[in-house]
PDB file of C-alpha atoms in Angstrom:
ATOM      1  CA  GLU A   1       0.000   0.000   0.000  1.00 85.00           C
ATOM      2  CA  VAL A   2       1.352   3.395  -0.971  1.00 89.00           C
ATOM      3  CA  ARG A   3       1.833   5.851   1.883  1.00 94.00           C
ATOM      4  CA  LEU A   4       1.761   9.599   1.339  1.00 96.00           C
ATOM      5  CA  VAL A   5       3.697  11.600   3.927  1.00 96.00           C
ATOM      6  CA  VAL A   6       3.028  15.322   4.140  1.00 97.00           C
ATOM      7  CA  SER A   7       5.463  17.841   5.538  1.00 96.00           C
ATOM      8  CA  GLY A   8       5.508  21.599   5.854  1.00 95.00           C
ATOM      9  CA  GLY A   9       2.645  23.860   6.745  1.00 94.00           C
ATOM     10  CA  GLY A  10       2.469  26.098   9.769  1.00 97.00           C
ATOM     11  CA  SER A  11       1.488  29.671  10.494  1.00 98.00           C
ATOM     12  CA  VAL A  12       2.221  32.777   8.488  1.00 98.00           C
ATOM     13  CA  GLN A  13       0.936  36.307   8.180  1.00 98.00           C
ATOM     14  CA  ALA A  14      -1.152  37.389   5.234  1.00 98.00           C
ATOM     15  CA  GLY A  15       0.999  38.007   2.199  1.00 98.00           C
ATOM     16  CA  GLY A  16       3.540  35.433   3.283  1.00 98.00           C
ATOM     17  CA  SER A  17       4.574  32.144   1.713  1.00 98.00           C
ATOM     18  CA  LEU A  18       4.693  28.498   2.692  1.00 98.00           C
ATOM     19  CA  ARG A  19       5.627  25.309   0.911  1.00 98.00           C
ATOM     20  CA  ILE A  20       4.147  21.936   1.676  1.00 98.00           C
ATOM     21  CA  SER A  21       5.484  18.631   0.406  1.00 98.00           C
ATOM     22  CA  CYS A  22       4.094  15.175  -0.093  1.00 97.00           C
ATOM     23  CA  THR A  23       6.341  12.167  -0.536  1.00 96.00           C
ATOM     24  CA  ALA A  24       5.011   8.828  -1.724  1.00 94.00           C
ATOM     25  CA  SER A  25       6.526   5.634  -0.340  1.00 92.00           C
ATOM     26  CA  GLU A  26       6.758   4.314  -3.886  1.00 87.00           C
ATOM     27  CA  PHE A  27       6.104   5.460  -7.426  1.00 82.00           C
ATOM     28  CA  THR A  28       2.390   6.063  -7.941  1.00 80.00           C
ATOM     29  CA  PHE A  29       2.249   4.686 -11.455  1.00 79.00           C
ATOM     30  CA  GLY A  30      -0.638   5.981 -13.538  1.00 81.00           C
ATOM     31  CA  LYS A  31      -1.834   8.361 -10.856  1.00 89.00           C
ATOM     32  CA  ASP A  32      -1.810  12.109 -10.713  1.00 93.00           C
ATOM     33  CA  MET A  33      -0.966  13.934  -7.496  1.00 95.00           C
ATOM     34  CA  GLY A  34      -3.119  16.583  -5.917  1.00 96.00           C
ATOM     35  CA  TRP A  35      -3.772  18.759  -2.909  1.00 98.00           C
ATOM     36  CA  TYR A  36      -7.108  19.168  -1.168  1.00 98.00           C
ATOM     37  CA  ARG A  37      -7.972  21.470   1.692  1.00 98.00           C
ATOM     38  CA  GLN A  38     -10.757  21.829   4.185  1.00 98.00           C
ATOM     39  CA  ALA A  39     -11.484  24.768   6.417  1.00 97.00           C
ATOM     40  CA  PRO A  40     -13.939  24.510   9.331  1.00 93.00           C
ATOM     41  CA  GLY A  41     -17.488  24.566   8.043  1.00 94.00           C
ATOM     42  CA  ASN A  42     -16.378  24.217   4.443  1.00 96.00           C
ATOM     43  CA  GLU A  43     -16.332  21.384   1.961  1.00 96.00           C
ATOM     44  CA  CYS A  44     -13.193  19.533   1.018  1.00 97.00           C
ATOM     45  CA  GLU A  45     -11.983  21.246  -2.142  1.00 97.00           C
ATOM     46  CA  LEU A  46      -9.365  20.365  -4.704  1.00 98.00           C
ATOM     47  CA  VAL A  47      -6.737  23.083  -4.620  1.00 98.00           C
ATOM     48  CA  SER A  48      -4.383  21.826  -7.277  1.00 98.00           C
ATOM     49  CA  SER A  49      -3.345  18.701  -9.118  1.00 97.00           C
ATOM     50  CA  ILE A  50      -0.571  17.684 -11.463  1.00 96.00           C
ATOM     51  CA  GLY A  51      -0.362  14.937 -14.049  1.00 92.00           C
ATOM     52  CA  SER A  52       2.010  13.956 -16.797  1.00 85.00           C
ATOM     53  CA  ASP A  53       0.868  16.746 -19.082  1.00 85.00           C
ATOM     54  CA  ASP A  54      -1.438  19.073 -17.237  1.00 92.00           C
ATOM     55  CA  THR A  55      -2.061  20.936 -14.028  1.00 96.00           C
ATOM     56  CA  TYR A  56      -5.185  22.184 -12.319  1.00 97.00           C
ATOM     57  CA  TYR A  57      -5.679  25.091  -9.970  1.00 98.00           C
ATOM     58  CA  ALA A  58      -8.801  26.188  -8.192  1.00 98.00           C
ATOM     59  CA  ASP A  59      -9.809  29.691  -9.218  1.00 98.00           C
ATOM     60  CA  SER A  60      -9.208  30.894  -5.675  1.00 97.00           C
ATOM     61  CA  VAL A  61      -5.482  30.070  -5.837  1.00 98.00           C
ATOM     62  CA  LYS A  62      -4.601  30.724  -9.470  1.00 98.00           C
ATOM     63  CA  GLY A  63      -1.604  33.000  -9.774  1.00 98.00           C
ATOM     64  CA  ARG A  64      -0.625  32.459  -6.125  1.00 98.00           C
ATOM     65  CA  PHE A  65      -0.030  28.730  -5.741  1.00 98.00           C
ATOM     66  CA  THR A  66       2.289  26.562  -7.809  1.00 98.00           C
ATOM     67  CA  ILE A  67       2.308  22.790  -7.875  1.00 98.00           C
ATOM     68  CA  SER A  68       5.385  20.877  -8.942  1.00 96.00           C
ATOM     69  CA  GLN A  69       6.776  17.399  -8.666  1.00 94.00           C
ATOM     70  CA  ASP A  70      10.109  15.676  -8.444  1.00 93.00           C
ATOM     71  CA  ASN A  71       9.590  12.215  -9.887  1.00 89.00           C
ATOM     72  CA  ALA A  72      13.017  11.048  -8.759  1.00 91.00           C
ATOM     73  CA  LYS A  73      11.943  11.713  -5.174  1.00 92.00           C
ATOM     74  CA  ASN A  74       8.289  10.685  -5.610  1.00 92.00           C
ATOM     75  CA  THR A  75       7.476  14.083  -4.155  1.00 95.00           C
ATOM     76  CA  VAL A  76       4.956  16.756  -5.039  1.00 96.00           C
ATOM     77  CA  TYR A  77       5.182  20.294  -3.740  1.00 98.00           C
ATOM     78  CA  LEU A  78       2.700  23.099  -3.302  1.00 98.00           C
ATOM     79  CA  GLN A  79       4.296  26.516  -3.151  1.00 98.00           C
ATOM     80  CA  MET A  80       1.833  28.959  -1.670  1.00 98.00           C
ATOM     81  CA  ASN A  81       2.532  32.655  -2.109  1.00 98.00           C
ATOM     82  CA  SER A  82       0.546  35.782  -1.272  1.00 98.00           C
ATOM     83  CA  LEU A  83      -1.340  33.795   1.308  1.00 98.00           C
ATOM     84  CA  LYS A  84      -4.683  35.075   2.522  1.00 98.00           C
ATOM     85  CA  PRO A  85      -6.593  34.333   5.737  1.00 97.00           C
ATOM     86  CA  GLU A  86      -9.123  32.423   3.642  1.00 97.00           C
ATOM     87  CA  ASP A  87      -6.366  29.965   2.709  1.00 98.00           C
ATOM     88  CA  THR A  88      -6.395  28.769   6.315  1.00 98.00           C
ATOM     89  CA  ALA A  89      -7.281  25.091   6.242  1.00 98.00           C
ATOM     90  CA  VAL A  90      -5.985  21.592   6.712  1.00 98.00           C
ATOM     91  CA  TYR A  91      -4.246  20.573   3.516  1.00 98.00           C
ATOM     92  CA  TYR A  92      -4.178  16.975   2.324  1.00 98.00           C
ATOM     93  CA  CYS A  93      -2.187  15.206  -0.334  1.00 97.00           C
ATOM     94  CA  ALA A  94      -3.769  12.608  -2.606  1.00 96.00           C
ATOM     95  CA  ALA A  95      -2.851  10.354  -5.509  1.00 95.00           C
ATOM     96  CA  ALA A  96      -5.478   9.150  -7.940  1.00 94.00           C
ATOM     97  CA  ALA A  97      -6.237   8.619 -11.602  1.00 92.00           C
ATOM     98  CA  THR A  98      -8.739  11.469 -11.466  1.00 91.00           C
ATOM     99  CA  PHE A  99      -9.780  13.998  -8.865  1.00 94.00           C
ATOM    100  CA  ALA A 100     -13.196  15.266  -7.931  1.00 94.00           C
ATOM    101  CA  THR A 101     -13.135  18.998  -7.338  1.00 94.00           C
ATOM    102  CA  VAL A 102     -15.078  18.760  -4.106  1.00 94.00           C
ATOM    103  CA  PHE A 103     -16.076  16.278  -1.426  1.00 94.00           C
ATOM    104  CA  PRO A 104     -18.331  16.828   1.566  1.00 93.00           C
ATOM    105  CA  GLY A 105     -15.364  16.212   3.833  1.00 94.00           C
ATOM    106  CA  CYS A 106     -11.680  15.367   3.923  1.00 95.00           C
ATOM    107  CA  PRO A 107     -10.785  12.599   3.692  1.00 92.00           C
ATOM    108  CA  PRO A 108     -13.754  11.226   1.753  1.00 92.00           C
ATOM    109  CA  PRO A 109     -15.135   7.868   2.943  1.00 89.00           C
ATOM    110  CA  THR A 110     -14.651   6.435  -0.545  1.00 89.00           C
ATOM    111  CA  PHE A 111     -11.624   7.421  -2.542  1.00 90.00           C
ATOM    112  CA  PHE A 112     -10.155   5.491  -5.416  1.00 91.00           C
ATOM    113  CA  GLY A 113      -6.533   6.305  -4.754  1.00 93.00           C
ATOM    114  CA  TYR A 114      -4.263   7.167  -1.875  1.00 94.00           C
ATOM    115  CA  TRP A 115      -4.718   9.838   0.765  1.00 95.00           C
ATOM    116  CA  GLY A 116      -2.083  11.367   3.017  1.00 94.00           C
ATOM    117  CA  GLN A 117      -2.369  12.941   6.438  1.00 93.00           C
ATOM    118  CA  GLY A 118      -3.316  16.575   6.744  1.00 94.00           C
ATOM    119  CA  THR A 119      -1.158  19.530   7.625  1.00 97.00           C
ATOM    120  CA  GLN A 120      -2.501  22.739   9.120  1.00 98.00           C
ATOM    121  CA  VAL A 121      -1.900  25.995   7.288  1.00 98.00           C
ATOM    122  CA  THR A 122      -2.903  29.094   9.237  1.00 98.00           C
ATOM    123  CA  VAL A 123      -2.789  32.570   7.740  1.00 98.00           C
ATOM    124  CA  SER A 124      -3.329  35.474  10.081  1.00 98.00           C
ATOM    125  CA  SER A 125      -4.430  38.928   9.015  1.00 95.00           C
TER     126      SER A 125
END
């Protein structure tokens, strides 16, 4: 079973930057990598994903967040710049063939892929 280990996160003031990382225990063949987040009272939303030839960003993070991957390290990164208080959430890493843009909650009870632990990102105003 593939394990996804998340690192990074923390607290930052508005306008600041953070980078979170997700390392897979083995190559996730045929699966894209993505980041979800959930803030209290909100749904679990897809923030960004990356595949062999495309990337996705939620409208709320376009131009501020950048997803990248290092296949040699089985690691995907999410660089978060110009952070806003509304970016405050628990961020989760996932690997799957496809990603739904929203779930009622993170992690979803049924997910056809792999799901990592969450990391808290807090942005203060």
